[in-house]
Amino acid sequence: MSNENANVKIRKILVGIDGSVYSLKALEFALGLAKKYDSMLIAFTVFHIPEIYKILPNKESYNTISIEDEILKSKNLLKSIKESSDTHEISTSTEFINSKSTPDIAILEYAQRNEVDHIVLGYRGRSIENLLIGNMATSVVSKSKCSVTVVK
C-alpha cells in the first residue's frame, strides 16, 4: 500500500482523562494518533460522585472542599494538556463534564452526540466504581458505536 493512512478517516479522537497513570498513558497514545492522522483531540474528564459515597461510613471526608479540590485539579490538568498539545501543533479541545451519569455513560453519550470517530481510554482509572461495578473501559468497549483503544 503506497499510503497507509489513505483509507483511514479519524477526524475526532476522544481521550478519557482522570489523572491516573493509565489515563496519562492513554493521552500519550491519543496524541500520537492525532498527530499521525491530523485529527482533532478531545481531552475529556467526567466528574461524578458515585452513589456509593452516600452509604459509606466516612462519607464526611468526601466533603465540599475535597470536591472543589478534585474539580480544580481536573481543570488544571486539562489546561496543561491543552497548552502542551498546542505546543506540538495538535488541534485539541478540552471538556470537563459534571455528570450524574457514570463516566462510561457520559463518555458514550458525548462521543455519539459529537460524532467522535475513536475513543482512547486507560486500562484502569481512579474510580472506586471500577472495584464495585466492573471496569469502565470494558463498558465503553462493549457499548461504543465507534472504535475504542484501551491502553495499558
mmCIF file with all atom_site columns, N, CA, C and O in Angstrom, residues 1-39:
data_model
loop_
_atom_site.group_PDB
_atom_site.id
_atom_site.type_symbol
_atom_site.label_atom_id
_atom_site.label_alt_id
_atom_site.label_comp_id
_atom_site.label_asym_id
_atom_site.label_entity_id
_atom_site.label_seq_id
_atom_site.pdbx_PDB_ins_code
_atom_site.Cartn_x
_atom_site.Cartn_y
_atom_site.Cartn_z
_atom_site.occupancy
_atom_site.B_iso_or_equiv
_atom_site.pdbx_formal_charge
_atom_site.auth_seq_id
_atom_site.auth_comp_id
_atom_site.auth_asym_id
_atom_site.auth_atom_id
_atom_site.pdbx_PDB_model_num
ATOM 1   N N  . MET A 1 1  ? 0.842   -1.169 0.000  1.00 0.00 ? 1  MET A N  1
ATOM 2   C CA . MET A 1 1  ? 0.000   0.000  0.000  1.00 0.00 ? 1  MET A CA 1
ATOM 3   C C  . MET A 1 1  ? 0.892   1.239  0.000  1.00 0.00 ? 1  MET A C  1
ATOM 4   O O  . MET A 1 1  ? 1.785   1.365  0.822  1.00 0.00 ? 1  MET A O  1
ATOM 5   N N  . SER A 1 2  ? 0.652   2.165  -0.889 1.00 0.00 ? 2  SER A N  1
ATOM 6   C CA . SER A 1 2  ? 1.514   3.328  -1.009 1.00 0.00 ? 2  SER A CA 1
ATOM 7   C C  . SER A 1 2  ? 1.318   4.338  0.117  1.00 0.00 ? 2  SER A C  1
ATOM 8   O O  . SER A 1 2  ? 2.262   4.977  0.545  1.00 0.00 ? 2  SER A O  1
ATOM 9   N N  . ASN A 1 3  ? 0.102   4.499  0.578  1.00 0.00 ? 3  ASN A N  1
ATOM 10  C CA . ASN A 1 3  ? -0.155  5.437  1.669  1.00 0.00 ? 3  ASN A CA 1
ATOM 11  C C  . ASN A 1 3  ? -0.992  4.726  2.722  1.00 0.00 ? 3  ASN A C  1
ATOM 12  O O  . ASN A 1 3  ? -2.184  4.533  2.559  1.00 0.00 ? 3  ASN A O  1
ATOM 13  N N  . GLU A 1 4  ? -0.353  4.342  3.825  1.00 0.00 ? 4  GLU A N  1
ATOM 14  C CA . GLU A 1 4  ? -1.045  3.550  4.839  1.00 0.00 ? 4  GLU A CA 1
ATOM 15  C C  . GLU A 1 4  ? -2.216  4.273  5.485  1.00 0.00 ? 4  GLU A C  1
ATOM 16  O O  . GLU A 1 4  ? -3.095  3.647  6.052  1.00 0.00 ? 4  GLU A O  1
ATOM 17  N N  . ASN A 1 5  ? -2.280  5.593  5.404  1.00 0.00 ? 5  ASN A N  1
ATOM 18  C CA . ASN A 1 5  ? -3.375  6.365  6.009  1.00 0.00 ? 5  ASN A CA 1
ATOM 19  C C  . ASN A 1 5  ? -4.497  6.676  5.018  1.00 0.00 ? 5  ASN A C  1
ATOM 20  O O  . ASN A 1 5  ? -5.469  7.314  5.379  1.00 0.00 ? 5  ASN A O  1
ATOM 21  N N  . ALA A 1 6  ? -4.374  6.224  3.799  1.00 0.00 ? 6  ALA A N  1
ATOM 22  C CA . ALA A 1 6  ? -5.301  6.618  2.741  1.00 0.00 ? 6  ALA A CA 1
ATOM 23  C C  . ALA A 1 6  ? -6.754  6.255  3.046  1.00 0.00 ? 6  ALA A C  1
ATOM 24  O O  . ALA A 1 6  ? -7.656  7.020  2.759  1.00 0.00 ? 6  ALA A O  1
ATOM 25  N N  . ASN A 1 7  ? -7.011  5.090  3.592  1.00 0.00 ? 7  ASN A N  1
ATOM 26  C CA . ASN A 1 7  ? -8.378  4.652  3.841  1.00 0.00 ? 7  ASN A CA 1
ATOM 27  C C  . ASN A 1 7  ? -8.859  4.889  5.263  1.00 0.00 ? 7  ASN A C  1
ATOM 28  O O  . ASN A 1 7  ? -9.978  4.538  5.597  1.00 0.00 ? 7  ASN A O  1
ATOM 29  N N  . VAL A 1 8  ? -8.015  5.437  6.103  1.00 0.00 ? 8  VAL A N  1
ATOM 30  C CA . VAL A 1 8  ? -8.375  5.662  7.497  1.00 0.00 ? 8  VAL A CA 1
ATOM 31  C C  . VAL A 1 8  ? -8.825  7.108  7.681  1.00 0.00 ? 8  VAL A C  1
ATOM 32  O O  . VAL A 1 8  ? -8.111  8.036  7.322  1.00 0.00 ? 8  VAL A O  1
ATOM 33  N N  . LYS A 1 9  ? -10.028 7.266  8.217  1.00 0.00 ? 9  LYS A N  1
ATOM 34  C CA . LYS A 1 9  ? -10.561 8.608  8.466  1.00 0.00 ? 9  LYS A CA 1
ATOM 35  C C  . LYS A 1 9  ? -10.865 8.730  9.952  1.00 0.00 ? 9  LYS A C  1
ATOM 36  O O  . LYS A 1 9  ? -11.872 8.228  10.434 1.00 0.00 ? 9  LYS A O  1
ATOM 37  N N  . ILE A 1 10 ? -9.957  9.338  10.673 1.00 0.00 ? 10 ILE A N  1
ATOM 38  C CA . ILE A 1 10 ? -10.167 9.603  12.090 1.00 0.00 ? 10 ILE A CA 1
ATOM 39  C C  . ILE A 1 10 ? -10.131 11.119 12.255 1.00 0.00 ? 10 ILE A C  1
ATOM 40  O O  . ILE A 1 10 ? -9.072  11.726 12.279 1.00 0.00 ? 10 ILE A O  1
ATOM 41  N N  . ARG A 1 11 ? -11.312 11.698 12.317 1.00 0.00 ? 11 ARG A N  1
ATOM 42  C CA . ARG A 1 11 ? -11.401 13.153 12.428 1.00 0.00 ? 11 ARG A CA 1
ATOM 43  C C  . ARG A 1 11 ? -11.364 13.620 13.880 1.00 0.00 ? 11 ARG A C  1
ATOM 44  O O  . ARG A 1 11 ? -10.768 14.637 14.198 1.00 0.00 ? 11 ARG A O  1
ATOM 45  N N  . LYS A 1 12 ? -12.033 12.872 14.761 1.00 0.00 ? 12 LYS A N  1
ATOM 46  C CA . LYS A 1 12 ? -12.111 13.262 16.169 1.00 0.00 ? 12 LYS A CA 1
ATOM 47  C C  . LYS A 1 12 ? -11.758 12.077 17.060 1.00 0.00 ? 12 LYS A C  1
ATOM 48  O O  . LYS A 1 12 ? -12.326 10.998 16.930 1.00 0.00 ? 12 LYS A O  1
ATOM 49  N N  . ILE A 1 13 ? -10.827 12.340 17.979 1.00 0.00 ? 13 ILE A N  1
ATOM 50  C CA . ILE A 1 13 ? -10.408 11.341 18.954 1.00 0.00 ? 13 ILE A CA 1
ATOM 51  C C  . ILE A 1 13 ? -10.737 11.860 20.341 1.00 0.00 ? 13 ILE A C  1
ATOM 52  O O  . ILE A 1 13 ? -10.336 12.963 20.703 1.00 0.00 ? 13 ILE A O  1
ATOM 53  N N  . LEU A 1 14 ? -11.464 11.070 21.107 1.00 0.00 ? 14 LEU A N  1
ATOM 54  C CA . LEU A 1 14 ? -11.778 11.428 22.485 1.00 0.00 ? 14 LEU A CA 1
ATOM 55  C C  . LEU A 1 14 ? -10.887 10.592 23.395 1.00 0.00 ? 14 LEU A C  1
ATOM 56  O O  . LEU A 1 14 ? -10.819 9.367  23.248 1.00 0.00 ? 14 LEU A O  1
ATOM 57  N N  . VAL A 1 15 ? -10.186 11.242 24.315 1.00 0.00 ? 15 VAL A N  1
ATOM 58  C CA . VAL A 1 15 ? -9.367  10.522 25.285 1.00 0.00 ? 15 VAL A CA 1
ATOM 59  C C  . VAL A 1 15 ? -9.881  10.840 26.681 1.00 0.00 ? 15 VAL A C  1
ATOM 60  O O  . VAL A 1 15 ? -10.066 11.996 27.044 1.00 0.00 ? 15 VAL A O  1
ATOM 61  N N  . GLY A 1 16 ? -10.168 9.783  27.439 1.00 0.00 ? 16 GLY A N  1
ATOM 62  C CA . GLY A 1 16 ? -10.660 9.940  28.806 1.00 0.00 ? 16 GLY A CA 1
ATOM 63  C C  . GLY A 1 16 ? -9.502  10.207 29.751 1.00 0.00 ? 16 GLY A C  1
ATOM 64  O O  . GLY A 1 16 ? -8.524  9.469  29.782 1.00 0.00 ? 16 GLY A O  1
ATOM 65  N N  . ILE A 1 17 ? -9.629  11.285 30.515 1.00 0.00 ? 17 ILE A N  1
ATOM 66  C CA . ILE A 1 17 ? -8.567  11.698 31.434 1.00 0.00 ? 17 ILE A CA 1
ATOM 67  C C  . ILE A 1 17 ? -9.128  11.744 32.852 1.00 0.00 ? 17 ILE A C  1
ATOM 68  O O  . ILE A 1 17 ? -10.131 12.414 33.110 1.00 0.00 ? 17 ILE A O  1
ATOM 69  N N  . ASP A 1 18 ? -8.483  11.021 33.774 1.00 0.00 ? 18 ASP A N  1
ATOM 70  C CA . ASP A 1 18 ? -8.864  11.130 35.177 1.00 0.00 ? 18 ASP A CA 1
ATOM 71  C C  . ASP A 1 18 ? -7.658  11.359 36.083 1.00 0.00 ? 18 ASP A C  1
ATOM 72  O O  . ASP A 1 18 ? -7.773  11.337 37.298 1.00 0.00 ? 18 ASP A O  1
ATOM 73  N N  . GLY A 1 19 ? -6.494  11.552 35.484 1.00 0.00 ? 19 GLY A N  1
ATOM 74  C CA . GLY A 1 19 ? -5.288  11.803 36.258 1.00 0.00 ? 19 GLY A CA 1
ATOM 75  C C  . GLY A 1 19 ? -4.542  10.547 36.650 1.00 0.00 ? 19 GLY A C  1
ATOM 76  O O  . GLY A 1 19 ? -3.433  10.613 37.186 1.00 0.00 ? 19 GLY A O  1
ATOM 77  N N  . SER A 1 20 ? -5.113  9.372  36.387 1.00 0.00 ? 20 SER A N  1
ATOM 78  C CA . SER A 1 20 ? -4.435  8.119  36.721 1.00 0.00 ? 20 SER A CA 1
ATOM 79  C C  . SER A 1 20 ? -3.275  7.882  35.763 1.00 0.00 ? 20 SER A C  1
ATOM 80  O O  . SER A 1 20 ? -3.198  8.472  34.682 1.00 0.00 ? 20 SER A O  1
ATOM 81  N N  . VAL A 1 21 ? -2.375  7.007  36.160 1.00 0.00 ? 21 VAL A N  1
ATOM 82  C CA . VAL A 1 21 ? -1.234  6.657  35.313 1.00 0.00 ? 21 VAL A CA 1
ATOM 83  C C  . VAL A 1 21 ? -1.715  6.129  33.968 1.00 0.00 ? 21 VAL A C  1
ATOM 84  O O  . VAL A 1 21 ? -1.191  6.503  32.915 1.00 0.00 ? 21 VAL A O  1
ATOM 85  N N  . TYR A 1 22 ? -2.738  5.261  33.989 1.00 0.00 ? 22 TYR A N  1
ATOM 86  C CA . TYR A 1 22 ? -3.239  4.690  32.736 1.00 0.00 ? 22 TYR A CA 1
ATOM 87  C C  . TYR A 1 22 ? -3.887  5.745  31.846 1.00 0.00 ? 22 TYR A C  1
ATOM 88  O O  . TYR A 1 22 ? -3.769  5.678  30.623 1.00 0.00 ? 22 TYR A O  1
ATOM 89  N N  . SER A 1 23 ? -4.575  6.721  32.426 1.00 0.00 ? 23 SER A N  1
ATOM 90  C CA . SER A 1 23 ? -5.183  7.749  31.572 1.00 0.00 ? 23 SER A CA 1
ATOM 91  C C  . SER A 1 23 ? -4.110  8.628  30.943 1.00 0.00 ? 23 SER A C  1
ATOM 92  O O  . SER A 1 23 ? -4.279  9.097  29.820 1.00 0.00 ? 23 SER A O  1
ATOM 93  N N  . LEU A 1 24 ? -2.999  8.832  31.647 1.00 0.00 ? 24 LEU A N  1
ATOM 94  C CA . LEU A 1 24 ? -1.908  9.623  31.069 1.00 0.00 ? 24 LEU A CA 1
ATOM 95  C C  . LEU A 1 24 ? -1.198  8.844  29.958 1.00 0.00 ? 24 LEU A C  1
ATOM 96  O O  . LEU A 1 24 ? -0.771  9.423  28.964 1.00 0.00 ? 24 LEU A O  1
ATOM 97  N N  . LYS A 1 25 ? -1.127  7.522  30.097 1.00 0.00 ? 25 LYS A N  1
ATOM 98  C CA . LYS A 1 25 ? -0.600  6.688  29.006 1.00 0.00 ? 25 LYS A CA 1
ATOM 99  C C  . LYS A 1 25 ? -1.553  6.742  27.807 1.00 0.00 ? 25 LYS A C  1
ATOM 100 O O  . LYS A 1 25 ? -1.111  6.782  26.656 1.00 0.00 ? 25 LYS A O  1
ATOM 101 N N  . ALA A 1 26 ? -2.859  6.723  28.090 1.00 0.00 ? 26 ALA A N  1
ATOM 102 C CA . ALA A 1 26 ? -3.850  6.826  27.014 1.00 0.00 ? 26 ALA A CA 1
ATOM 103 C C  . ALA A 1 26 ? -3.709  8.170  26.301 1.00 0.00 ? 26 ALA A C  1
ATOM 104 O O  . ALA A 1 26 ? -3.813  8.240  25.073 1.00 0.00 ? 26 ALA A O  1
ATOM 105 N N  . LEU A 1 27 ? -3.474  9.225  27.060 1.00 0.00 ? 27 LEU A N  1
ATOM 106 C CA . LEU A 1 27 ? -3.276  10.556 26.466 1.00 0.00 ? 27 LEU A CA 1
ATOM 107 C C  . LEU A 1 27 ? -2.077  10.548 25.525 1.00 0.00 ? 27 LEU A C  1
ATOM 108 O O  . LEU A 1 27 ? -2.160  11.060 24.401 1.00 0.00 ? 27 LEU A O  1
ATOM 109 N N  . GLU A 1 28 ? -0.985  9.968  25.971 1.00 0.00 ? 28 GLU A N  1
ATOM 110 C CA . GLU A 1 28 ? 0.217   9.908  25.127 1.00 0.00 ? 28 GLU A CA 1
ATOM 111 C C  . GLU A 1 28 ? -0.076  9.169  23.812 1.00 0.00 ? 28 GLU A C  1
ATOM 112 O O  . GLU A 1 28 ? 0.301   9.612  22.729 1.00 0.00 ? 28 GLU A O  1
ATOM 113 N N  . PHE A 1 29 ? -0.793  8.051  23.913 1.00 0.00 ? 29 PHE A N  1
ATOM 114 C CA . PHE A 1 29 ? -1.167  7.283  22.733 1.00 0.00 ? 29 PHE A CA 1
ATOM 115 C C  . PHE A 1 29 ? -2.082  8.104  21.822 1.00 0.00 ? 29 PHE A C  1
ATOM 116 O O  . PHE A 1 29 ? -1.894  8.149  20.605 1.00 0.00 ? 29 PHE A O  1
ATOM 117 N N  . ALA A 1 30 ? -3.077  8.774  22.410 1.00 0.00 ? 30 ALA A N  1
ATOM 118 C CA . ALA A 1 30 ? -4.039  9.574  21.641 1.00 0.00 ? 30 ALA A CA 1
ATOM 119 C C  . ALA A 1 30 ? -3.355  10.754 20.953 1.00 0.00 ? 30 ALA A C  1
ATOM 120 O O  . ALA A 1 30 ? -3.706  11.100 19.819 1.00 0.00 ? 30 ALA A O  1
ATOM 121 N N  . LEU A 1 31 ? -2.392  11.353 21.622 1.00 0.00 ? 31 LEU A N  1
ATOM 122 C CA . LEU A 1 31 ? -1.646  12.454 20.995 1.00 0.00 ? 31 LEU A CA 1
ATOM 123 C C  . LEU A 1 31 ? -0.913  11.960 19.746 1.00 0.00 ? 31 LEU A C  1
ATOM 124 O O  . LEU A 1 31 ? -0.901  12.640 18.721 1.00 0.00 ? 31 LEU A O  1
ATOM 125 N N  . GLY A 1 32 ? -0.331  10.767 19.845 1.00 0.00 ? 32 GLY A N  1
ATOM 126 C CA . GLY A 1 32 ? 0.350   10.180 18.685 1.00 0.00 ? 32 GLY A CA 1
ATOM 127 C C  . GLY A 1 32 ? -0.607  9.912  17.538 1.00 0.00 ? 32 GLY A C  1
ATOM 128 O O  . GLY A 1 32 ? -0.296  10.191 16.377 1.00 0.00 ? 32 GLY A O  1
ATOM 129 N N  . LEU A 1 33 ? -1.783  9.381  17.861 1.00 0.00 ? 33 LEU A N  1
ATOM 130 C CA . LEU A 1 33 ? -2.809  9.148  16.823 1.00 0.00 ? 33 LEU A CA 1
ATOM 131 C C  . LEU A 1 33 ? -3.249  10.459 16.179 1.00 0.00 ? 33 LEU A C  1
ATOM 132 O O  . LEU A 1 33 ? -3.391  10.538 14.953 1.00 0.00 ? 33 LEU A O  1
ATOM 133 N N  . ALA A 1 34 ? -3.509  11.443 17.011 1.00 0.00 ? 34 ALA A N  1
ATOM 134 C CA . ALA A 1 34 ? -3.978  12.737 16.495 1.00 0.00 ? 34 ALA A CA 1
ATOM 135 C C  . ALA A 1 34 ? -2.936  13.357 15.562 1.00 0.00 ? 34 ALA A C  1
ATOM 136 O O  . ALA A 1 34 ? -3.284  13.910 14.517 1.00 0.00 ? 34 ALA A O  1
ATOM 137 N N  . LYS A 1 35 ? -1.687  13.239 15.932 1.00 0.00 ? 35 LYS A N  1
ATOM 138 C CA . LYS A 1 35 ? -0.611  13.777 15.089 1.00 0.00 ? 35 LYS A CA 1
ATOM 139 C C  . LYS A 1 35 ? -0.535  12.991 13.770 1.00 0.00 ? 35 LYS A C  1
ATOM 140 O O  . LYS A 1 35 ? -0.475  13.585 12.693 1.00 0.00 ? 35 LYS A O  1
ATOM 141 N N  . LYS A 1 36 ? -0.593  11.671 13.864 1.00 0.00 ? 36 LYS A N  1
ATOM 142 C CA . LYS A 1 36 ? -0.462  10.823 12.674 1.00 0.00 ? 36 LYS A CA 1
ATOM 143 C C  . LYS A 1 36 ? -1.598  11.050 11.685 1.00 0.00 ? 36 LYS A C  1
ATOM 144 O O  . LYS A 1 36 ? -1.376  11.102 10.472 1.00 0.00 ? 36 LYS A O  1
ATOM 145 N N  . TYR A 1 37 ? -2.829  11.174 12.181 1.00 0.00 ? 37 TYR A N  1
ATOM 146 C CA . TYR A 1 37 ? -3.995  11.290 11.302 1.00 0.00 ? 37 TYR A CA 1
ATOM 147 C C  . TYR A 1 37 ? -4.511  12.716 11.183 1.00 0.00 ? 37 TYR A C  1
ATOM 148 O O  . TYR A 1 37 ? -5.568  12.939 10.605 1.00 0.00 ? 37 TYR A O  1
ATOM 149 N N  . ASP A 1 38 ? -3.759  13.676 11.718 1.00 0.00 ? 38 ASP A N  1
ATOM 150 C CA . ASP A 1 38 ? -4.155  15.081 11.678 1.00 0.00 ? 38 ASP A CA 1
ATOM 151 C C  . ASP A 1 38 ? -5.603  15.245 12.191 1.00 0.00 ? 38 ASP A C  1
ATOM 152 O O  . ASP A 1 38 ? -6.446  15.855 11.539 1.00 0.00 ? 38 ASP A O  1
ATOM 153 N N  . SER A 1 39 ? -5.848  14.644 13.346 1.00 0.00 ? 39 SER A N  1
ATOM 154 C CA . SER A 1 39 ? -7.185  14.619 13.932 1.00 0.00 ? 39 SER A CA 1
ATOM 155 C C  . SER A 1 39 ? -7.331  15.643 15.040 1.00 0.00 ? 39 SER A C  1
ATOM 156 O O  . SER A 1 39 ? -6.352  16.078 15.645 1.00 0.00 ? 39 SER A O  1
#
